[in-house]
């Protein structure tokens, strides 16, 4: 979890512009650096570091003696860097996983470089010998990247949009700040003036493609047979490999544990592999909720079963309401379900930073999109429609769930105590492993749909009878977040609606289409969140293209608890 920032062709004083980079200082508390580019006085890099791999040589922009003309700023983790190093016989100067980008680019070019990376990443690569600038982002946008490009060729790039909102330039028209598309790279010509010209934007990988780097994978290949037992075996093998490769770290590893299927499978597999790898500490797991909430009770059962060092974070609706503005500020989003779900993740991440030494945090993000886990998939008209929607959700993750996961774990300061930095966390999401997702999406459409009234049936069935997690958790129905973390007596959803009803009246909501013509909110909650967003980011509503909403059901709210087909655990 680092913060990257760069300017190419700035018309304004760089020492003034660089203050904007401090807005993402929370992403890297260990060190920071600003560095001008030789012979380009209006170009510079900024970097905030969270040290996970190679504490000694990991500062950026990364440059090595062999390629003095290459400058690299990247935020991410390349899980196959050692395999690629061995295969191509590269001579490394550091132990930094990102060094592989420099060698691959120099030998194979940008398209092949990006295609061979197994990991999550956002990068800015400068080649002064060929006067090129490249931007790139991983398949699912797990690592964030935003860019600002003016008509006269001034380019500004940052991990978060907030690092670009106060950038100044000479153009009379305001410049758009846009999220960089996942699974793509962009090539720019660099002029002698420091300005740039975009010459191509191309996809290097999508979720349904078999990843190019699979040929260099040290793990066992999946059997091509689609017989049920073979498929279940492949799912187990690929998932375990996805977790194993993410053990790469020099900092302590932990795991979020809601007590649902996805986080429980991740936590159980992580604990199992940590023992096999003989890690010198016990894996910590973290749950959040009220004392009697279904999630806390379920997570406790899983932790007892797998033998983790378990932590429970108490959640109250009052605390959640107080956190809303800070959550929206850091999310850079007004999407209703994203904001709602981010509150709990923000609070548990705050606890991890303040009370523990876990820095690398595993999580179950991406499973619902991949394995058709949302309740509304029960109403899919055909398996083909369900499969298509699963792919759509994966391609849109960068606007919703992985955005939430990134921002809520990137914060590292106690509110009001700016002088006391804490350690940010870095999130790892094995369900979004390239090989695992490509394999799962290659399965017959009929195999992936809900079965016998149970969503994610195939995934559950793959782990049946292994005693990896308790059976009651393996077959636990999906719980709406607001039901899962709060008291059985009153949900987070209900408490939030009551608070917002006291803040927004009917006449204000009626004016919403006039006040907010793009993505106008249709509920008081949406209006309330949008007001906070516009307070901090006026006129930036196009950072998300639409609200997350269920399909095939008449719904005005994204929460599963508002759907007629939803029944929480306590009603089963």
CSV table of C-alpha atoms in Angstrom, one decimal, residues 108-320:
chain,number,residue,atom,x,y,z
A,108,UNK,CA,10.2,-7.4,-24.2
A,109,UNK,CA,8.4,-4.0,-24.4
A,110,UNK,CA,5.4,-2.7,-22.5
A,111,UNK,CA,2.7,-5.0,-23.7
A,112,UNK,CA,4.6,-8.2,-22.9
A,113,UNK,CA,5.8,-6.7,-19.6
A,114,UNK,CA,2.3,-6.0,-18.4
A,115,UNK,CA,0.9,-9.3,-19.6
A,116,UNK,CA,3.5,-11.3,-17.7
A,117,UNK,CA,2.9,-9.7,-14.3
A,118,UNK,CA,1.0,-11.9,-11.8
A,119,UNK,CA,0.0,-9.5,-9.1
A,120,UNK,CA,-1.8,-6.3,-8.3
A,121,UNK,CA,-0.2,-3.0,-9.4
A,122,UNK,CA,-0.4,0.5,-10.7
A,123,UNK,CA,2.7,1.9,-12.4
A,124,UNK,CA,4.2,5.0,-13.9
A,125,UNK,CA,7.2,4.1,-16.1
A,126,UNK,CA,9.5,6.7,-17.7
A,127,UNK,CA,11.9,5.9,-20.5
A,128,UNK,CA,14.1,8.9,-21.1
A,129,UNK,CA,16.2,7.2,-23.8
A,130,UNK,CA,13.1,6.7,-26.0
A,131,UNK,CA,11.2,9.6,-24.6
A,132,UNK,CA,8.2,7.6,-23.5
A,133,UNK,CA,5.9,7.6,-20.5
A,134,UNK,CA,3.7,4.5,-19.7
A,135,UNK,CA,0.9,4.1,-17.2
A,136,UNK,CA,-0.7,0.7,-16.3
A,137,UNK,CA,-3.1,-0.9,-13.9
A,138,UNK,CA,-3.9,-4.5,-12.9
A,139,UNK,CA,-6.8,-6.5,-14.3
A,140,UNK,CA,-9.3,-5.7,-11.5
A,141,UNK,CA,-8.0,-2.3,-10.5
A,142,UNK,CA,-7.1,-3.6,-7.0
A,143,UNK,CA,-4.5,-0.9,-6.9
A,144,UNK,CA,-5.9,2.6,-7.7
A,145,UNK,CA,-4.7,5.0,-10.3
A,146,UNK,CA,-6.0,8.4,-11.5
A,147,UNK,CA,-4.8,10.7,-14.3
A,148,UNK,CA,-5.3,14.3,-15.3
A,149,UNK,CA,-4.4,15.2,-18.9
A,150,UNK,CA,-4.8,18.7,-20.3
A,151,UNK,CA,-5.3,19.6,-24.0
A,152,UNK,CA,-1.8,21.1,-24.1
A,153,UNK,CA,-0.1,17.9,-22.9
A,154,UNK,CA,0.3,18.3,-19.2
A,155,UNK,CA,0.0,15.0,-17.4
A,156,UNK,CA,-0.5,14.4,-13.7
A,157,UNK,CA,-0.9,10.9,-12.2
A,158,UNK,CA,-1.8,9.8,-8.6
A,159,UNK,CA,-2.9,6.8,-6.6
A,160,UNK,CA,-5.9,8.8,-5.4
A,161,UNK,CA,-7.9,11.5,-7.0
A,162,UNK,CA,-7.5,13.8,-4.0
A,163,UNK,CA,-3.8,14.2,-4.9
A,164,UNK,CA,-4.8,15.9,-8.3
A,165,UNK,CA,-7.8,18.1,-7.4
A,166,UNK,CA,-5.6,21.1,-6.5
A,167,UNK,CA,-3.1,20.7,-9.3
A,168,UNK,CA,-2.8,23.9,-11.2
A,169,UNK,CA,-2.2,24.3,-15.0
A,170,UNK,CA,-2.3,27.0,-17.7
A,171,UNK,CA,-5.4,25.9,-19.5
A,172,UNK,CA,-8.6,28.0,-19.1
A,173,UNK,CA,-10.8,24.9,-19.1
A,174,UNK,CA,-10.8,22.6,-16.0
A,175,UNK,CA,-9.1,19.3,-16.7
A,176,UNK,CA,-10.9,16.1,-16.1
A,177,UNK,CA,-9.6,13.7,-13.4
A,178,UNK,CA,-10.4,10.1,-14.5
A,179,UNK,CA,-9.8,6.7,-13.0
A,180,UNK,CA,-7.3,4.7,-15.1
A,181,UNK,CA,-9.0,1.7,-16.7
A,182,UNK,CA,-8.0,-1.7,-15.1
A,183,UNK,CA,-6.2,-4.2,-17.3
A,184,UNK,CA,-4.9,-1.5,-19.6
A,185,UNK,CA,-1.7,0.4,-20.3
A,186,UNK,CA,-1.3,3.8,-22.0
A,187,UNK,CA,1.7,5.0,-23.9
A,188,UNK,CA,2.7,8.7,-24.2
A,189,UNK,CA,5.3,10.4,-26.3
A,190,UNK,CA,7.4,12.7,-24.1
A,191,UNK,CA,8.4,16.0,-25.8
A,192,UNK,CA,11.5,17.9,-25.0
A,193,UNK,CA,9.3,20.5,-23.2
A,194,UNK,CA,8.2,17.8,-20.7
A,195,UNK,CA,4.7,17.7,-22.2
A,196,UNK,CA,3.2,14.4,-23.4
A,197,UNK,CA,1.0,13.1,-26.2
A,198,UNK,CA,-1.1,9.9,-25.7
A,199,UNK,CA,-0.4,7.6,-28.6
A,200,UNK,CA,-2.2,4.4,-27.5
A,201,UNK,CA,-4.4,2.9,-24.8
A,202,UNK,CA,-4.6,-0.9,-25.0
A,203,UNK,CA,-5.9,-3.8,-22.9
A,204,UNK,CA,-3.3,-6.3,-21.9
A,205,UNK,CA,-5.6,-8.7,-19.9
A,206,UNK,CA,-9.3,-9.2,-19.1
A,207,UNK,CA,-10.9,-11.4,-16.5
A,208,UNK,CA,-11.9,-14.2,-19.0
A,209,UNK,CA,-8.4,-14.4,-20.6
A,210,UNK,CA,-6.0,-17.2,-19.5
A,211,UNK,CA,-3.1,-15.1,-18.1
A,212,UNK,CA,0.1,-15.0,-20.2
A,213,UNK,CA,2.1,-15.5,-17.0
A,214,UNK,CA,0.5,-18.9,-16.4
A,215,UNK,CA,3.2,-20.6,-18.5
A,216,UNK,CA,5.8,-19.6,-16.0
A,217,UNK,CA,3.7,-20.6,-12.9
A,218,UNK,CA,5.5,-23.0,-10.6
A,219,UNK,CA,2.2,-24.4,-9.4
A,220,UNK,CA,0.3,-27.5,-10.8
A,221,UNK,CA,-1.8,-26.9,-13.9
A,222,UNK,CA,-5.5,-27.3,-13.6
A,223,UNK,CA,-7.0,-30.5,-15.1
A,224,UNK,CA,-9.0,-29.5,-18.3
A,225,UNK,CA,-11.8,-32.0,-17.5
A,226,UNK,CA,-15.2,-30.4,-16.6
A,227,UNK,CA,-16.4,-33.5,-14.7
A,228,UNK,CA,-17.7,-32.2,-11.3
A,229,UNK,CA,-15.1,-33.9,-9.1
A,230,UNK,CA,-12.2,-32.7,-11.4
A,231,UNK,CA,-13.7,-29.2,-11.2
A,232,UNK,CA,-13.9,-29.2,-7.4
A,233,UNK,CA,-10.3,-30.5,-7.2
A,234,UNK,CA,-9.1,-27.7,-9.5
A,235,UNK,CA,-11.0,-25.0,-7.5
A,236,UNK,CA,-9.3,-26.2,-4.3
A,237,UNK,CA,-5.8,-26.4,-5.8
A,238,UNK,CA,-6.0,-23.0,-7.5
A,239,UNK,CA,-7.5,-21.3,-4.5
A,240,UNK,CA,-4.8,-22.7,-2.2
A,241,UNK,CA,-2.1,-21.6,-4.6
A,242,UNK,CA,-3.7,-18.1,-4.8
A,243,UNK,CA,-3.4,-17.8,-1.0
A,244,UNK,CA,0.1,-19.3,-0.9
A,245,UNK,CA,1.7,-17.0,-3.4
A,246,UNK,CA,0.4,-14.0,-1.4
A,247,UNK,CA,2.4,-15.0,1.7
A,248,UNK,CA,5.3,-12.9,0.3
A,249,UNK,CA,6.0,-10.4,3.1
A,250,UNK,CA,8.5,-9.0,5.6
A,251,UNK,CA,5.7,-7.8,7.8
A,252,UNK,CA,3.1,-9.6,9.9
A,253,UNK,CA,0.1,-11.2,8.1
A,254,UNK,CA,-3.5,-11.1,9.4
A,255,UNK,CA,-7.0,-11.7,7.9
A,256,UNK,CA,-10.4,-10.1,8.0
A,257,UNK,CA,-13.0,-12.6,9.2
A,258,UNK,CA,-16.7,-11.8,8.9
A,259,UNK,CA,-17.8,-15.4,9.5
A,260,UNK,CA,-19.2,-15.6,6.0
A,261,UNK,CA,-18.1,-18.2,3.5
A,262,UNK,CA,-15.5,-16.2,1.6
A,263,UNK,CA,-13.5,-14.7,4.5
A,264,UNK,CA,-13.7,-18.0,6.3
A,265,UNK,CA,-12.2,-19.9,3.4
A,266,UNK,CA,-9.4,-17.4,3.1
A,267,UNK,CA,-8.7,-17.3,6.8
A,268,UNK,CA,-8.7,-21.1,7.2
A,269,UNK,CA,-6.4,-21.6,4.1
A,270,UNK,CA,-4.1,-18.9,5.3
A,271,UNK,CA,-3.7,-20.5,8.8
A,272,UNK,CA,-3.1,-23.9,7.2
A,273,UNK,CA,-0.4,-22.6,4.9
A,274,UNK,CA,1.2,-20.4,7.6
A,275,UNK,CA,1.8,-23.6,9.6
A,276,UNK,CA,3.2,-25.4,6.6
A,277,UNK,CA,5.5,-22.5,5.8
A,278,UNK,CA,6.4,-22.3,9.6
A,279,UNK,CA,5.7,-18.6,10.0
A,280,UNK,CA,7.1,-17.5,13.4
A,281,UNK,CA,3.8,-16.1,14.6
A,282,UNK,CA,0.1,-16.9,14.9
A,283,UNK,CA,-2.2,-15.5,12.2
A,284,UNK,CA,-4.4,-12.8,13.6
A,285,UNK,CA,-8.1,-12.6,12.5
A,286,UNK,CA,-10.4,-9.6,12.9
A,287,UNK,CA,-14.2,-9.4,13.1
A,288,UNK,CA,-16.4,-6.4,13.7
A,289,UNK,CA,-20.0,-6.2,15.0
A,290,UNK,CA,-22.2,-5.9,18.0
A,291,UNK,CA,-21.8,-8.6,20.7
A,292,UNK,CA,-24.8,-10.5,19.5
A,293,UNK,CA,-24.4,-9.9,15.8
A,294,UNK,CA,-24.5,-12.9,13.5
A,295,UNK,CA,-21.1,-12.1,11.9
A,296,UNK,CA,-19.3,-11.9,15.3
A,297,UNK,CA,-20.9,-15.1,16.5
A,298,UNK,CA,-20.0,-16.9,13.2
A,299,UNK,CA,-16.5,-15.5,13.1
A,300,UNK,CA,-15.8,-16.7,16.6
A,301,UNK,CA,-16.8,-20.2,15.6
A,302,UNK,CA,-14.4,-20.1,12.6
A,303,UNK,CA,-11.5,-18.7,14.7
A,304,UNK,CA,-11.9,-21.4,17.3
A,305,UNK,CA,-12.0,-24.0,14.5
A,306,UNK,CA,-8.9,-22.9,12.7
A,307,UNK,CA,-6.9,-21.7,15.8
A,308,UNK,CA,-6.3,-18.1,14.9
A,309,UNK,CA,-5.4,-15.3,17.3
A,310,UNK,CA,-8.9,-13.7,17.1
A,311,UNK,CA,-9.8,-10.1,17.7
A,312,UNK,CA,-13.4,-8.7,17.9
A,313,UNK,CA,-14.1,-5.0,17.3
A,314,UNK,CA,-17.3,-3.7,18.8
A,315,UNK,CA,-19.5,-1.8,16.4
A,316,UNK,CA,-22.3,0.6,17.3
A,317,UNK,CA,-24.5,2.5,14.8
A,318,UNK,CA,-23.6,5.8,16.5
A,319,UNK,CA,-19.9,5.2,15.9
A,320,UNK,CA,-20.7,4.3,12.3
